[in-house]
Amino acid sequence: MKIQTAADLMEQFIEDGIYYEKKYVETKLKDNKKALKNILIASDMKRHEYKNLNMVAKFIPRMIYEWDEKGVIEYLIDYLVPEVYIDCLTIDHKKIASIKNWNEMSKPFRQKASNHIKLNFNTTGKQLLKIDLEDHQTKDEQKLLVEIKVLQKKNQFLVDDFHMLKEKMVQCNQLKEKRKLPCKYGSVSLVENKPTYDLHRLLDVFGESLFLDYGHVNKQQLNEFVQKGFIHKKEVEAFRTLKDIRLDFVVMSIESEQRMLEGMNRRNKYIQNNCS
């Protein structure tokens, strides 16, 4: 029995119509959410609950900040020991690329590289996957929600299928060797993810200046430091400037919303209980 290559798997996924269905459901879901958002945007309410459908639609404000990254890093270095603050930092790949011969210099500090799958489509592939909804019917709130509920469930199955497909593709020996395999509808590539580093070793060898010039702050970890009391919220806020407030629109089941809130509460309690 012939072992399927990554290219064979790509062809089968397209010919079975699964990839088209995935793109169709994604597009339809996006359009329906946009239509529902346009209906609800004028309301004074930011959260809309539909108990008959077990659904919630809500607007969530997201603050968009511009950060003084170097200032934050200097602050962390001044107030925390290296063993702690290093967990809040990463390397800015765009900035670090300006160092001559960095790829060669950084080899001893790089962790094992990971890869991801990229599908590339030729004209035939693009034509097969072209989405045309052609649905000009005006739908009310309830109808849109019913459709969104069905599409979200279907989309999750399709996303999971696609994830499993890519996991199989990554294991293809031919793809590992050649990095790119052609097929009838284009090609499939194995692309190396951006490198990750042993930050503790980088700090030992290059010192704090490397992070001051080429570092990036993990804002989630920074927030955890604030919650643990390692650093002060007001002092951290001095390094950011509010640029915009984005209003995100989300639709989910009531249970999903509850699980999300419970998860956030558990996480906050865990952080508070593990303060040192």
mmCIF file of N, CA and C in Angstrom, residues 9-88:
data_model
loop_
_atom_site.group_PDB
_atom_site.id
_atom_site.type_symbol
_atom_site.label_atom_id
_atom_site.label_comp_id
_atom_site.label_asym_id
_atom_site.label_seq_id
_atom_site.Cartn_x
_atom_site.Cartn_y
_atom_site.Cartn_z
ATOM 1 N N LEU A 9 -2.167 14.117 0.403
ATOM 2 C CA LEU A 9 -3.149 14.502 1.418
ATOM 3 C C LEU A 9 -3.825 15.822 1.054
ATOM 4 N N MET A 10 -3.029 16.754 0.514
ATOM 5 C CA MET A 10 -3.575 18.046 0.097
ATOM 6 C C MET A 10 -4.581 17.857 -1.037
ATOM 7 N N GLU A 11 -4.218 17.048 -2.026
ATOM 8 C CA GLU A 11 -5.111 16.794 -3.156
ATOM 9 C C GLU A 11 -6.414 16.154 -2.695
ATOM 10 N N GLN A 12 -6.298 15.157 -1.813
ATOM 11 C CA GLN A 12 -7.494 14.464 -1.331
ATOM 12 C C GLN A 12 -8.401 15.406 -0.556
ATOM 13 N N PHE A 13 -7.818 16.250 0.278
ATOM 14 C CA PHE A 13 -8.580 17.196 1.086
ATOM 15 C C PHE A 13 -9.375 18.154 0.201
ATOM 16 N N ILE A 14 -8.769 18.559 -0.914
ATOM 17 C CA ILE A 14 -9.443 19.465 -1.850
ATOM 18 C C ILE A 14 -10.495 18.718 -2.654
ATOM 19 N N GLU A 15 -10.154 17.539 -3.182
ATOM 20 C CA GLU A 15 -11.077 16.780 -4.037
ATOM 21 C C GLU A 15 -12.277 16.241 -3.270
ATOM 22 N N ASP A 16 -12.110 16.008 -1.985
ATOM 23 C CA ASP A 16 -13.246 15.575 -1.153
ATOM 24 C C ASP A 16 -14.173 16.735 -0.807
ATOM 25 N N GLY A 17 -13.759 17.952 -1.157
ATOM 26 C CA GLY A 17 -14.582 19.136 -0.912
ATOM 27 C C GLY A 17 -14.510 19.678 0.507
ATOM 28 N N ILE A 18 -13.647 19.083 1.320
ATOM 29 C CA ILE A 18 -13.585 19.497 2.734
ATOM 30 C C ILE A 18 -12.949 20.873 2.882
ATOM 31 N N TYR A 19 -11.896 21.140 2.087
ATOM 32 C CA TYR A 19 -11.235 22.436 2.202
ATOM 33 C C TYR A 19 -12.172 23.554 1.718
ATOM 34 N N TYR A 20 -12.915 23.284 0.638
ATOM 35 C CA TYR A 20 -13.875 24.274 0.151
ATOM 36 C C TYR A 20 -14.937 24.536 1.223
ATOM 37 N N GLU A 21 -15.426 23.460 1.842
ATOM 38 C CA GLU A 21 -16.447 23.608 2.889
ATOM 39 C C GLU A 21 -15.902 24.440 4.047
ATOM 40 N N LYS A 22 -14.658 24.194 4.412
ATOM 41 C CA LYS A 22 -14.029 24.955 5.501
ATOM 42 C C LYS A 22 -14.002 26.448 5.166
ATOM 43 N N LYS A 23 -13.552 26.788 3.962
ATOM 44 C CA LYS A 23 -13.477 28.193 3.555
ATOM 45 C C LYS A 23 -14.879 28.811 3.443
ATOM 46 N N TYR A 24 -15.839 28.016 2.954
ATOM 47 C CA TYR A 24 -17.214 28.503 2.815
ATOM 48 C C TYR A 24 -17.811 28.833 4.182
ATOM 49 N N VAL A 25 -17.659 27.901 5.123
ATOM 50 C CA VAL A 25 -18.215 28.094 6.467
ATOM 51 C C VAL A 25 -17.559 29.294 7.142
ATOM 52 N N GLU A 26 -16.245 29.447 7.006
ATOM 53 C CA GLU A 26 -15.529 30.591 7.587
ATOM 54 C C GLU A 26 -16.068 31.909 7.025
ATOM 55 N N THR A 27 -16.249 31.943 5.706
ATOM 56 C CA THR A 27 -16.720 33.166 5.040
ATOM 57 C C THR A 27 -18.154 33.485 5.435
ATOM 58 N N LYS A 28 -19.006 32.453 5.447
ATOM 59 C CA LYS A 28 -20.409 32.625 5.810
ATOM 60 C C LYS A 28 -20.542 33.095 7.259
ATOM 61 N N LEU A 29 -19.748 32.506 8.134
ATOM 62 C CA LEU A 29 -19.781 32.869 9.547
ATOM 63 C C LEU A 29 -19.351 34.323 9.739
ATOM 64 N N LYS A 30 -18.312 34.719 9.037
ATOM 65 C CA LYS A 30 -17.832 36.097 9.127
ATOM 66 C C LYS A 30 -18.896 37.081 8.638
ATOM 67 N N ASP A 31 -19.559 36.753 7.536
ATOM 68 C CA ASP A 31 -20.595 37.628 6.977
ATOM 69 C C ASP A 31 -21.792 37.754 7.913
ATOM 70 N N ASN A 32 -22.205 36.623 8.498
ATOM 71 C CA ASN A 32 -23.363 36.647 9.398
ATOM 72 C C ASN A 32 -23.056 37.437 10.674
ATOM 73 N N LYS A 33 -21.850 37.294 11.186
ATOM 74 C CA LYS A 33 -21.459 38.058 12.374
ATOM 75 C C LYS A 33 -21.439 39.555 12.076
ATOM 76 N N LYS A 34 -20.948 39.881 10.880
ATOM 77 C CA LYS A 34 -20.908 41.295 10.479
ATOM 78 C C LYS A 34 -22.323 41.859 10.378
ATOM 79 N N ALA A 35 -23.259 41.068 9.822
ATOM 80 C CA ALA A 35 -24.648 41.510 9.682
ATOM 81 C C ALA A 35 -25.304 41.693 11.060
ATOM 82 N N LEU A 36 -25.033 40.760 11.979
ATOM 83 C CA LEU A 36 -25.595 40.859 13.331
ATOM 84 C C LEU A 36 -25.001 42.062 14.066
ATOM 85 N N LYS A 37 -23.717 42.273 13.890
ATOM 86 C CA LYS A 37 -23.052 43.426 14.507
ATOM 87 C C LYS A 37 -23.686 44.729 14.039
ATOM 88 N N ASN A 38 -23.985 44.824 12.756
ATOM 89 C CA ASN A 38 -24.593 46.034 12.193
ATOM 90 C C ASN A 38 -25.983 46.290 12.761
ATOM 91 N N ILE A 39 -26.681 45.212 13.135
ATOM 92 C CA ILE A 39 -28.013 45.356 13.735
ATOM 93 C C ILE A 39 -27.906 45.856 15.178
ATOM 94 N N LEU A 40 -26.929 45.315 15.918
ATOM 95 C CA LEU A 40 -26.832 45.586 17.358
ATOM 96 C C LEU A 40 -26.003 46.811 17.714
ATOM 97 N N ILE A 41 -25.209 47.315 16.784
ATOM 98 C CA ILE A 41 -24.249 48.371 17.080
ATOM 99 C C ILE A 41 -24.904 49.652 17.613
ATOM 100 N N ALA A 42 -26.141 49.917 17.189
ATOM 101 C CA ALA A 42 -26.815 51.149 17.607
ATOM 102 C C ALA A 42 -27.416 51.046 19.005
ATOM 103 N N SER A 43 -27.471 49.835 19.541
ATOM 104 C CA SER A 43 -28.076 49.630 20.861
ATOM 105 C C SER A 43 -27.182 50.184 21.965
ATOM 106 N N ASP A 44 -27.821 50.648 23.048
ATOM 107 C CA ASP A 44 -27.066 51.119 24.213
ATOM 108 C C ASP A 44 -26.479 49.948 24.994
ATOM 109 N N MET A 45 -27.067 48.776 24.815
ATOM 110 C CA MET A 45 -26.588 47.579 25.517
ATOM 111 C C MET A 45 -25.354 47.020 24.827
ATOM 112 N N LYS A 46 -24.384 46.601 25.628
ATOM 113 C CA LYS A 46 -23.165 46.006 25.072
ATOM 114 C C LYS A 46 -23.219 44.481 25.099
ATOM 115 N N ARG A 47 -24.129 43.928 25.872
ATOM 116 C CA ARG A 47 -24.275 42.475 25.954
ATOM 117 C C ARG A 47 -25.728 42.106 25.677
ATOM 118 N N HIS A 48 -25.927 41.167 24.754
ATOM 119 C CA HIS A 48 -27.265 40.729 24.360
ATOM 120 C C HIS A 48 -27.367 39.221 24.578
ATOM 121 N N GLU A 49 -28.294 38.832 25.441
ATOM 122 C CA GLU A 49 -28.459 37.413 25.764
ATOM 123 C C GLU A 49 -29.726 36.867 25.120
ATOM 124 N N TYR A 50 -29.603 35.703 24.483
ATOM 125 C CA TYR A 50 -30.724 35.053 23.805
ATOM 126 C C TYR A 50 -30.916 33.669 24.437
ATOM 127 N N LYS A 51 -31.717 33.622 25.525
ATOM 128 C CA LYS A 51 -31.868 32.380 26.274
ATOM 129 C C LYS A 51 -32.514 31.279 25.445
ATOM 130 N N ASN A 52 -33.397 31.649 24.531
ATOM 131 C CA ASN A 52 -34.058 30.632 23.709
ATOM 132 C C ASN A 52 -33.072 29.893 22.805
ATOM 133 N N LEU A 53 -31.957 30.534 22.493
ATOM 134 C CA LEU A 53 -30.935 29.920 21.642
ATOM 135 C C LEU A 53 -29.660 29.574 22.426
ATOM 136 N N ASN A 54 -29.658 29.936 23.712
ATOM 137 C CA ASN A 54 -28.477 29.700 24.556
ATOM 138 C C ASN A 54 -27.245 30.424 23.990
ATOM 139 N N MET A 55 -27.464 31.656 23.534
ATOM 140 C CA MET A 55 -26.395 32.415 22.888
ATOM 141 C C MET A 55 -26.232 33.799 23.519
ATOM 142 N N VAL A 56 -25.026 34.313 23.370
ATOM 143 C CA VAL A 56 -24.699 35.667 23.824
ATOM 144 C C VAL A 56 -23.953 36.380 22.700
ATOM 145 N N ALA A 57 -24.335 37.625 22.456
ATOM 146 C CA ALA A 57 -23.597 38.473 21.512
ATOM 147 C C ALA A 57 -23.202 39.724 22.283
ATOM 148 N N LYS A 58 -21.934 40.097 22.211
ATOM 149 C CA LYS A 58 -21.530 41.256 23.002
ATOM 150 C C LYS A 58 -20.368 42.014 22.372
ATOM 151 N N PHE A 59 -20.290 43.278 22.740
ATOM 152 C CA PHE A 59 -19.211 44.155 22.298
ATOM 153 C C PHE A 59 -18.211 44.281 23.451
ATOM 154 N N ILE A 60 -16.946 44.044 23.154
ATOM 155 C CA ILE A 60 -15.910 44.109 24.182
ATOM 156 C C ILE A 60 -14.887 45.175 23.786
ATOM 157 N N PRO A 61 -14.747 46.208 24.609
ATOM 158 C CA PRO A 61 -13.743 47.243 24.289
ATOM 159 C C PRO A 61 -12.328 46.723 24.514
ATOM 160 N N ARG A 62 -11.446 46.942 23.534
ATOM 161 C CA ARG A 62 -10.042 46.548 23.646
ATOM 162 C C ARG A 62 -9.182 47.806 23.544
ATOM 163 N N MET A 63 -8.408 48.061 24.577
ATOM 164 C CA MET A 63 -7.525 49.220 24.571
ATOM 165 C C MET A 63 -6.286 48.932 23.727
ATOM 166 N N ILE A 64 -5.990 49.800 22.786
ATOM 167 C CA ILE A 64 -4.809 49.663 21.938
ATOM 168 C C ILE A 64 -3.761 50.663 22.423
ATOM 169 N N TYR A 65 -2.652 50.115 22.918
ATOM 170 C CA TYR A 65 -1.606 50.965 23.486
ATOM 171 C C TYR A 65 -0.342 50.951 22.625
ATOM 172 N N GLU A 66 0.379 52.053 22.713
ATOM 173 C CA GLU A 66 1.739 52.105 22.177
ATOM 174 C C GLU A 66 2.665 52.062 23.383
ATOM 175 N N TRP A 67 3.602 51.095 23.363
ATOM 176 C CA TRP A 67 4.450 50.872 24.534
ATOM 177 C C TRP A 67 5.877 51.390 24.318
ATOM 178 N N ASP A 68 6.432 51.906 25.381
ATOM 179 C CA ASP A 68 7.863 52.217 25.431
ATOM 180 C C ASP A 68 8.554 50.943 25.911
ATOM 181 N N GLU A 69 8.860 50.053 24.958
ATOM 182 C CA GLU A 69 9.395 48.738 25.304
ATOM 183 C C GLU A 69 10.709 48.845 26.080
ATOM 184 N N LYS A 70 11.589 49.702 25.595
ATOM 185 C CA LYS A 70 12.894 49.846 26.262
ATOM 186 C C LYS A 70 12.727 50.361 27.690
ATOM 187 N N GLY A 71 11.787 51.285 27.863
ATOM 188 C CA GLY A 71 11.523 51.819 29.193
ATOM 189 C C GLY A 71 11.016 50.750 30.149
ATOM 190 N N VAL A 72 10.121 49.896 29.671
ATOM 191 C CA VAL A 72 9.590 48.816 30.507
ATOM 192 C C VAL A 72 10.712 47.853 30.895
ATOM 193 N N ILE A 73 11.560 47.504 29.915
ATOM 194 C CA ILE A 73 12.646 46.561 30.183
ATOM 195 C C ILE A 73 13.625 47.140 31.203
ATOM 196 N N GLU A 74 13.948 48.423 31.068
ATOM 197 C CA GLU A 74 14.831 49.077 32.049
ATOM 198 C C GLU A 74 14.210 49.018 33.446
ATOM 199 N N TYR A 75 12.910 49.258 33.499
ATOM 200 C CA TYR A 75 12.180 49.223 34.775
ATOM 201 C C TYR A 75 12.237 47.830 35.398
ATOM 202 N N LEU A 76 12.007 46.795 34.592
ATOM 203 C CA LEU A 76 12.044 45.418 35.089
ATOM 204 C C LEU A 76 13.438 45.053 35.597
ATOM 205 N N ILE A 77 14.452 45.471 34.842
ATOM 206 C CA ILE A 77 15.839 45.184 35.236
ATOM 207 C C ILE A 77 16.182 45.867 36.567
ATOM 208 N N ASP A 78 15.650 47.078 36.755
ATOM 209 C CA ASP A 78 15.941 47.825 37.988
ATOM 210 C C ASP A 78 15.260 47.223 39.217
ATOM 211 N N TYR A 79 14.052 46.662 39.025
ATOM 212 C CA TYR A 79 13.254 46.244 40.170
ATOM 213 C C TYR A 79 13.223 44.740 40.428
ATOM 214 N N LEU A 80 13.607 43.943 39.448
ATOM 215 C CA LEU A 80 13.503 42.488 39.608
ATOM 216 C C LEU A 80 14.843 41.810 39.344
ATOM 217 N N VAL A 81 15.005 40.631 39.881
ATOM 218 C CA VAL A 81 16.232 39.857 39.633
ATOM 219 C C VAL A 81 16.124 39.203 38.256
ATOM 220 N N PRO A 82 17.239 38.911 37.597
ATOM 221 C CA PRO A 82 17.216 38.332 36.242
ATOM 222 C C PRO A 82 16.394 37.054 36.125
ATOM 223 N N GLU A 83 16.459 36.194 37.156
ATOM 224 C CA GLU A 83 15.720 34.932 37.121
ATOM 225 C C GLU A 83 14.215 35.138 36.999
ATOM 226 N N VAL A 84 13.750 36.315 37.423
ATOM 227 C CA VAL A 84 12.314 36.624 37.356
ATOM 228 C C VAL A 84 11.978 37.396 36.082
ATOM 229 N N TYR A 85 12.671 38.514 35.856
ATOM 230 C CA TYR A 85 12.261 39.376 34.742
ATOM 231 C C TYR A 85 12.489 38.746 33.369
ATOM 232 N N ILE A 86 13.435 37.793 33.260
ATOM 233 C CA ILE A 86 13.718 37.195 31.952
ATOM 234 C C ILE A 86 12.507 36.446 31.405
ATOM 235 N N ASP A 87 11.636 35.960 32.314
ATOM 236 C CA ASP A 87 10.431 35.241 31.883
ATOM 237 C C ASP A 87 9.397 36.164 31.246
ATOM 238 N N CYS A 88 9.620 37.455 31.367
ATOM 239 C CA CYS A 88 8.690 38.444 30.811
ATOM 240 C C CYS A 88 9.164 38.965 29.451
#
